[in-house]
């Protein structure tokens, strides 16, 4: 079963850009050339978006191929398919990688065992429940990536043609 998704490279130093393309090509099995534009939120870095189509699990393979590069900020999403939920991966140099399962409308779906663990840590006084839920929803990653998501001058515009 195939699915579609998008890779958002929010910021990468110029020297890392070809390595990102090679990593993506290695996962997809086809030559990849991203359209890089300057990232105004972080001078000296570049950004790109790439729509992909592949087997379920491709988003996790892309995230794995790109993780660990200290100067790279990215997100990978995949749409739900008949056999798999959607996914979202977010990565920043400071926070590392975040993974969430997403539903049909893009909402983050939190498994009950993760909610139970958050409740237990909160009940034991290890953390505040609000902070635990915030992490489960990826808020620290969203907060750090939001300035990079902004479509600056020259950023591509993606027109949506399908109405849900």
PDB file of C-alpha atoms in Angstrom:
ATOM      1  CA  UNK A   1       0.000   0.000   0.000  1.00  0.00           C
ATOM      2  CA  UNK A   2       1.357   3.420  -0.891  1.00  0.00           C
ATOM      3  CA  UNK A   3       0.978   6.742   0.827  1.00  0.00           C
ATOM      4  CA  UNK A   4       1.971  10.324   0.179  1.00  0.00           C
ATOM      5  CA  UNK A   5       3.789  12.787   2.331  1.00  0.00           C
ATOM      6  CA  UNK A   6       5.902  15.899   2.507  1.00  0.00           C
ATOM      7  CA  UNK A   7       9.447  16.506   3.693  1.00  0.00           C
ATOM      8  CA  UNK A   8       9.981  20.015   5.041  1.00  0.00           C
ATOM      9  CA  UNK A   9      13.627  20.920   5.514  1.00  0.00           C
ATOM     10  CA  UNK A  10      13.266  24.039   7.627  1.00  0.00           C
ATOM     11  CA  UNK A  11      16.944  24.900   7.854  1.00  0.00           C
ATOM     12  CA  UNK A  12      20.174  23.351   6.655  1.00  0.00           C
ATOM     13  CA  UNK A  13      23.625  24.825   6.115  1.00  0.00           C
ATOM     14  CA  UNK A  14      24.490  25.009   2.409  1.00  0.00           C
ATOM     15  CA  UNK A  15      27.163  22.303   2.751  1.00  0.00           C
ATOM     16  CA  UNK A  16      24.561  19.870   4.120  1.00  0.00           C
ATOM     17  CA  UNK A  17      22.023  20.373   1.301  1.00  0.00           C
ATOM     18  CA  UNK A  18      23.497  17.793  -1.135  1.00  0.00           C
ATOM     19  CA  UNK A  19      23.747  15.266   1.701  1.00  0.00           C
ATOM     20  CA  UNK A  20      20.043  15.743   2.464  1.00  0.00           C
ATOM     21  CA  UNK A  21      19.238  15.085  -1.204  1.00  0.00           C
ATOM     22  CA  UNK A  22      21.407  11.949  -1.220  1.00  0.00           C
ATOM     23  CA  UNK A  23      19.786  10.644   1.962  1.00  0.00           C
ATOM     24  CA  UNK A  24      16.269  11.205   0.577  1.00  0.00           C
ATOM     25  CA  UNK A  25      17.238   9.598  -2.737  1.00  0.00           C
ATOM     26  CA  UNK A  26      18.634   6.602  -0.856  1.00  0.00           C
ATOM     27  CA  UNK A  27      15.299   6.061   0.875  1.00  0.00           C
ATOM     28  CA  UNK A  28      13.095   6.657  -2.171  1.00  0.00           C
ATOM     29  CA  UNK A  29      15.322   4.870  -4.667  1.00  0.00           C
ATOM     30  CA  UNK A  30      15.148   7.717  -7.192  1.00  0.00           C
ATOM     31  CA  UNK A  31      17.282  10.776  -7.924  1.00  0.00           C
ATOM     32  CA  UNK A  32      16.134  13.742  -5.850  1.00  0.00           C
ATOM     33  CA  UNK A  33      16.842  17.417  -6.447  1.00  0.00           C
ATOM     34  CA  UNK A  34      15.290  19.810  -3.966  1.00  0.00           C
ATOM     35  CA  UNK A  35      14.513  23.454  -4.742  1.00  0.00           C
ATOM     36  CA  UNK A  36      16.529  25.216  -2.043  1.00  0.00           C
ATOM     37  CA  UNK A  37      15.735  28.790  -1.016  1.00  0.00           C
ATOM     38  CA  UNK A  38      17.280  30.939   1.689  1.00  0.00           C
ATOM     39  CA  UNK A  39      15.838  30.578   5.182  1.00  0.00           C
ATOM     40  CA  UNK A  40      15.184  34.106   6.498  1.00  0.00           C
ATOM     41  CA  UNK A  41      14.702  32.876  10.087  1.00  0.00           C
ATOM     42  CA  UNK A  42      18.318  31.708  10.220  1.00  0.00           C
ATOM     43  CA  UNK A  43      20.715  33.570   7.929  1.00  0.00           C
ATOM     44  CA  UNK A  44      23.185  31.295   6.190  1.00  0.00           C
ATOM     45  CA  UNK A  45      20.778  28.356   6.060  1.00  0.00           C
ATOM     46  CA  UNK A  46      18.488  27.016   3.346  1.00  0.00           C
ATOM     47  CA  UNK A  47      15.017  25.496   3.266  1.00  0.00           C
ATOM     48  CA  UNK A  48      13.161  23.153   0.905  1.00  0.00           C
ATOM     49  CA  UNK A  49       9.909  21.212   0.573  1.00  0.00           C
ATOM     50  CA  UNK A  50       9.545  17.901  -1.203  1.00  0.00           C
ATOM     51  CA  UNK A  51       6.364  15.903  -1.838  1.00  0.00           C
ATOM     52  CA  UNK A  52       6.942  12.174  -1.990  1.00  0.00           C
ATOM     53  CA  UNK A  53       5.006   8.982  -2.600  1.00  0.00           C
ATOM     54  CA  UNK A  54       6.043   5.614  -1.262  1.00  0.00           C
ATOM     55  CA  UNK A  55       5.190   2.579   0.807  1.00  0.00           C
ATOM     56  CA  UNK A  56       3.755   2.963   4.293  1.00  0.00           C
ATOM     57  CA  UNK A  57       6.703   3.494   6.612  1.00  0.00           C
ATOM     58  CA  UNK A  58       8.574   5.771   4.214  1.00  0.00           C
ATOM     59  CA  UNK A  59       8.198   8.738   6.582  1.00  0.00           C
ATOM     60  CA  UNK A  60      10.010   6.856   9.340  1.00  0.00           C
ATOM     61  CA  UNK A  61      12.761   5.839   6.918  1.00  0.00           C
ATOM     62  CA  UNK A  62      13.211   9.454   5.813  1.00  0.00           C
ATOM     63  CA  UNK A  63      13.304  10.683   9.419  1.00  0.00           C
ATOM     64  CA  UNK A  64      15.851   7.995  10.312  1.00  0.00           C
ATOM     65  CA  UNK A  65      18.031   8.909   7.337  1.00  0.00           C
ATOM     66  CA  UNK A  66      18.079  12.585   8.369  1.00  0.00           C
ATOM     67  CA  UNK A  67      18.242  12.317  12.163  1.00  0.00           C
ATOM     68  CA  UNK A  68      21.390  13.085  14.019  1.00  0.00           C
ATOM     69  CA  UNK A  69      22.651  15.882  11.760  1.00  0.00           C
ATOM     70  CA  UNK A  70      23.137  18.557  14.383  1.00  0.00           C
ATOM     71  CA  UNK A  71      22.490  21.578  12.163  1.00  0.00           C
ATOM     72  CA  UNK A  72      19.349  20.269  10.458  1.00  0.00           C
ATOM     73  CA  UNK A  73      15.733  21.175  11.271  1.00  0.00           C
ATOM     74  CA  UNK A  74      13.092  19.164   9.457  1.00  0.00           C
ATOM     75  CA  UNK A  75       9.633  17.624   9.505  1.00  0.00           C
ATOM     76  CA  UNK A  76       8.317  14.613   7.614  1.00  0.00           C
ATOM     77  CA  UNK A  77       4.625  13.868   7.303  1.00  0.00           C
ATOM     78  CA  UNK A  78       2.716  11.016   5.736  1.00  0.00           C
ATOM     79  CA  UNK A  79      -0.975  10.709   5.035  1.00  0.00           C
ATOM     80  CA  UNK A  80      -3.034   7.868   6.465  1.00  0.00           C
ATOM     81  CA  UNK A  81      -3.679   4.959   4.130  1.00  0.00           C
ATOM     82  CA  UNK A  82      -6.015   1.977   4.162  1.00  0.00           C
ATOM     83  CA  UNK A  83      -3.458  -0.004   6.178  1.00  0.00           C
ATOM     84  CA  UNK A  84      -1.700   2.627   8.302  1.00  0.00           C
ATOM     85  CA  UNK A  85      -2.312   5.803  10.267  1.00  0.00           C
ATOM     86  CA  UNK A  86      -0.564   8.987   9.233  1.00  0.00           C
ATOM     87  CA  UNK A  87       2.689  10.080  10.828  1.00  0.00           C
ATOM     88  CA  UNK A  88       4.559  13.227  11.683  1.00  0.00           C
ATOM     89  CA  UNK A  89       8.229  13.499  12.576  1.00  0.00           C
ATOM     90  CA  UNK A  90       9.795  16.763  13.740  1.00  0.00           C
ATOM     91  CA  UNK A  91      13.481  17.262  14.462  1.00  0.00           C
ATOM     92  CA  UNK A  92      15.561  20.105  15.863  1.00  0.00           C
ATOM     93  CA  UNK A  93      19.197  20.251  16.942  1.00  0.00           C
ATOM     94  CA  UNK A  94      18.254  21.029  20.559  1.00  0.00           C
ATOM     95  CA  UNK A  95      15.276  18.712  21.058  1.00  0.00           C
ATOM     96  CA  UNK A  96      16.093  15.752  18.839  1.00  0.00           C
ATOM     97  CA  UNK A  97      13.289  13.912  17.103  1.00  0.00           C
ATOM     98  CA  UNK A  98       9.557  13.808  17.851  1.00  0.00           C
ATOM     99  CA  UNK A  99       7.151  11.245  16.434  1.00  0.00           C
ATOM    100  CA  UNK A 100       3.361  11.317  16.424  1.00  0.00           C
ATOM    101  CA  UNK A 101       0.661   9.200  14.861  1.00  0.00           C
ATOM    102  CA  UNK A 102      -1.883  11.332  13.025  1.00  0.00           C
ATOM    103  CA  UNK A 103      -5.475  10.687  12.112  1.00  0.00           C
ATOM    104  CA  UNK A 104      -7.398  11.377   8.937  1.00  0.00           C
ATOM    105  CA  UNK A 105      -7.638  15.116   9.609  1.00  0.00           C
ATOM    106  CA  UNK A 106      -4.075  15.575  10.851  1.00  0.00           C
ATOM    107  CA  UNK A 107      -4.870  15.412  14.558  1.00  0.00           C
ATOM    108  CA  UNK A 108      -2.226  13.827  16.776  1.00  0.00           C
ATOM    109  CA  UNK A 109      -3.434  10.515  18.208  1.00  0.00           C
ATOM    110  CA  UNK A 110      -1.868   9.685  21.563  1.00  0.00           C
ATOM    111  CA  UNK A 111      -1.873   5.991  22.538  1.00  0.00           C
ATOM    112  CA  UNK A 112      -3.471   5.266  25.899  1.00  0.00           C
ATOM    113  CA  UNK A 113      -0.294   3.741  27.363  1.00  0.00           C
ATOM    114  CA  UNK A 114       1.540   7.033  26.786  1.00  0.00           C
ATOM    115  CA  UNK A 115      -1.319   8.934  28.444  1.00  0.00           C
ATOM    116  CA  UNK A 116      -1.282   6.522  31.398  1.00  0.00           C
ATOM    117  CA  UNK A 117       2.488   6.980  31.775  1.00  0.00           C
ATOM    118  CA  UNK A 118       2.081  10.778  31.701  1.00  0.00           C
ATOM    119  CA  UNK A 119      -0.611  10.557  34.387  1.00  0.00           C
ATOM    120  CA  UNK A 120       1.602   8.305  36.530  1.00  0.00           C
ATOM    121  CA  UNK A 121       4.622  10.644  36.276  1.00  0.00           C
ATOM    122  CA  UNK A 122       2.399  13.561  37.190  1.00  0.00           C
ATOM    123  CA  UNK A 123       0.792  11.706  40.128  1.00  0.00           C
ATOM    124  CA  UNK A 124       4.256  10.811  41.476  1.00  0.00           C
ATOM    125  CA  UNK A 125       5.239  14.475  41.339  1.00  0.00           C
ATOM    126  CA  UNK A 126       7.930  13.940  38.673  1.00  0.00           C
ATOM    127  CA  UNK A 127       6.366  16.492  36.305  1.00  0.00           C
ATOM    128  CA  UNK A 128       3.272  18.587  35.784  1.00  0.00           C
ATOM    129  CA  UNK A 129       0.492  16.958  33.764  1.00  0.00           C
ATOM    130  CA  UNK A 130       0.272  19.979  31.479  1.00  0.00           C
ATOM    131  CA  UNK A 131       3.980  19.675  30.608  1.00  0.00           C
ATOM    132  CA  UNK A 132       3.596  15.950  29.938  1.00  0.00           C
ATOM    133  CA  UNK A 133       0.657  16.470  27.587  1.00  0.00           C
ATOM    134  CA  UNK A 134       2.497  19.326  25.900  1.00  0.00           C
ATOM    135  CA  UNK A 135       5.412  16.976  25.104  1.00  0.00           C
ATOM    136  CA  UNK A 136       3.033  14.240  23.895  1.00  0.00           C
ATOM    137  CA  UNK A 137       1.533  16.760  21.455  1.00  0.00           C
ATOM    138  CA  UNK A 138       4.973  17.946  20.294  1.00  0.00           C
ATOM    139  CA  UNK A 139       4.537  21.513  21.526  1.00  0.00           C
ATOM    140  CA  UNK A 140       8.233  22.101  22.308  1.00  0.00           C
ATOM    141  CA  UNK A 141       9.071  21.102  18.707  1.00  0.00           C
ATOM    142  CA  UNK A 142       6.252  23.255  17.325  1.00  0.00           C
ATOM    143  CA  UNK A 143       7.455  26.222  19.377  1.00  0.00           C
ATOM    144  CA  UNK A 144      11.014  25.864  18.093  1.00  0.00           C
ATOM    145  CA  UNK A 145      10.049  25.214  14.461  1.00  0.00           C
ATOM    146  CA  UNK A 146       7.314  27.827  14.079  1.00  0.00           C
ATOM    147  CA  UNK A 147       9.650  30.699  13.072  1.00  0.00           C
ATOM    148  CA  UNK A 148      11.157  28.393  10.430  1.00  0.00           C
ATOM    149  CA  UNK A 149       7.768  27.326   9.040  1.00  0.00           C
ATOM    150  CA  UNK A 150       6.841  30.856   8.109  1.00  0.00           C
ATOM    151  CA  UNK A 151       6.822  31.148   4.322  1.00  0.00           C
ATOM    152  CA  UNK A 152       9.285  33.968   3.742  1.00  0.00           C
ATOM    153  CA  UNK A 153       9.718  35.912   0.559  1.00  0.00           C
ATOM    154  CA  UNK A 154      10.349  33.557  -2.344  1.00  0.00           C
ATOM    155  CA  UNK A 155       8.960  30.487  -0.580  1.00  0.00           C
ATOM    156  CA  UNK A 156       6.921  28.161  -2.787  1.00  0.00           C
ATOM    157  CA  UNK A 157       3.149  28.294  -2.463  1.00  0.00           C
ATOM    158  CA  UNK A 158       1.296  24.990  -2.294  1.00  0.00           C
ATOM    159  CA  UNK A 159      -2.218  25.115  -3.739  1.00  0.00           C
ATOM    160  CA  UNK A 160      -4.648  22.524  -2.374  1.00  0.00           C
ATOM    161  CA  UNK A 161      -7.082  21.047  -4.840  1.00  0.00           C
ATOM    162  CA  UNK A 162      -8.862  18.399  -2.797  1.00  0.00           C
ATOM    163  CA  UNK A 163     -11.678  19.335  -0.462  1.00  0.00           C
ATOM    164  CA  UNK A 164     -12.315  17.032   2.494  1.00  0.00           C
TER     165      UNK A 164
END
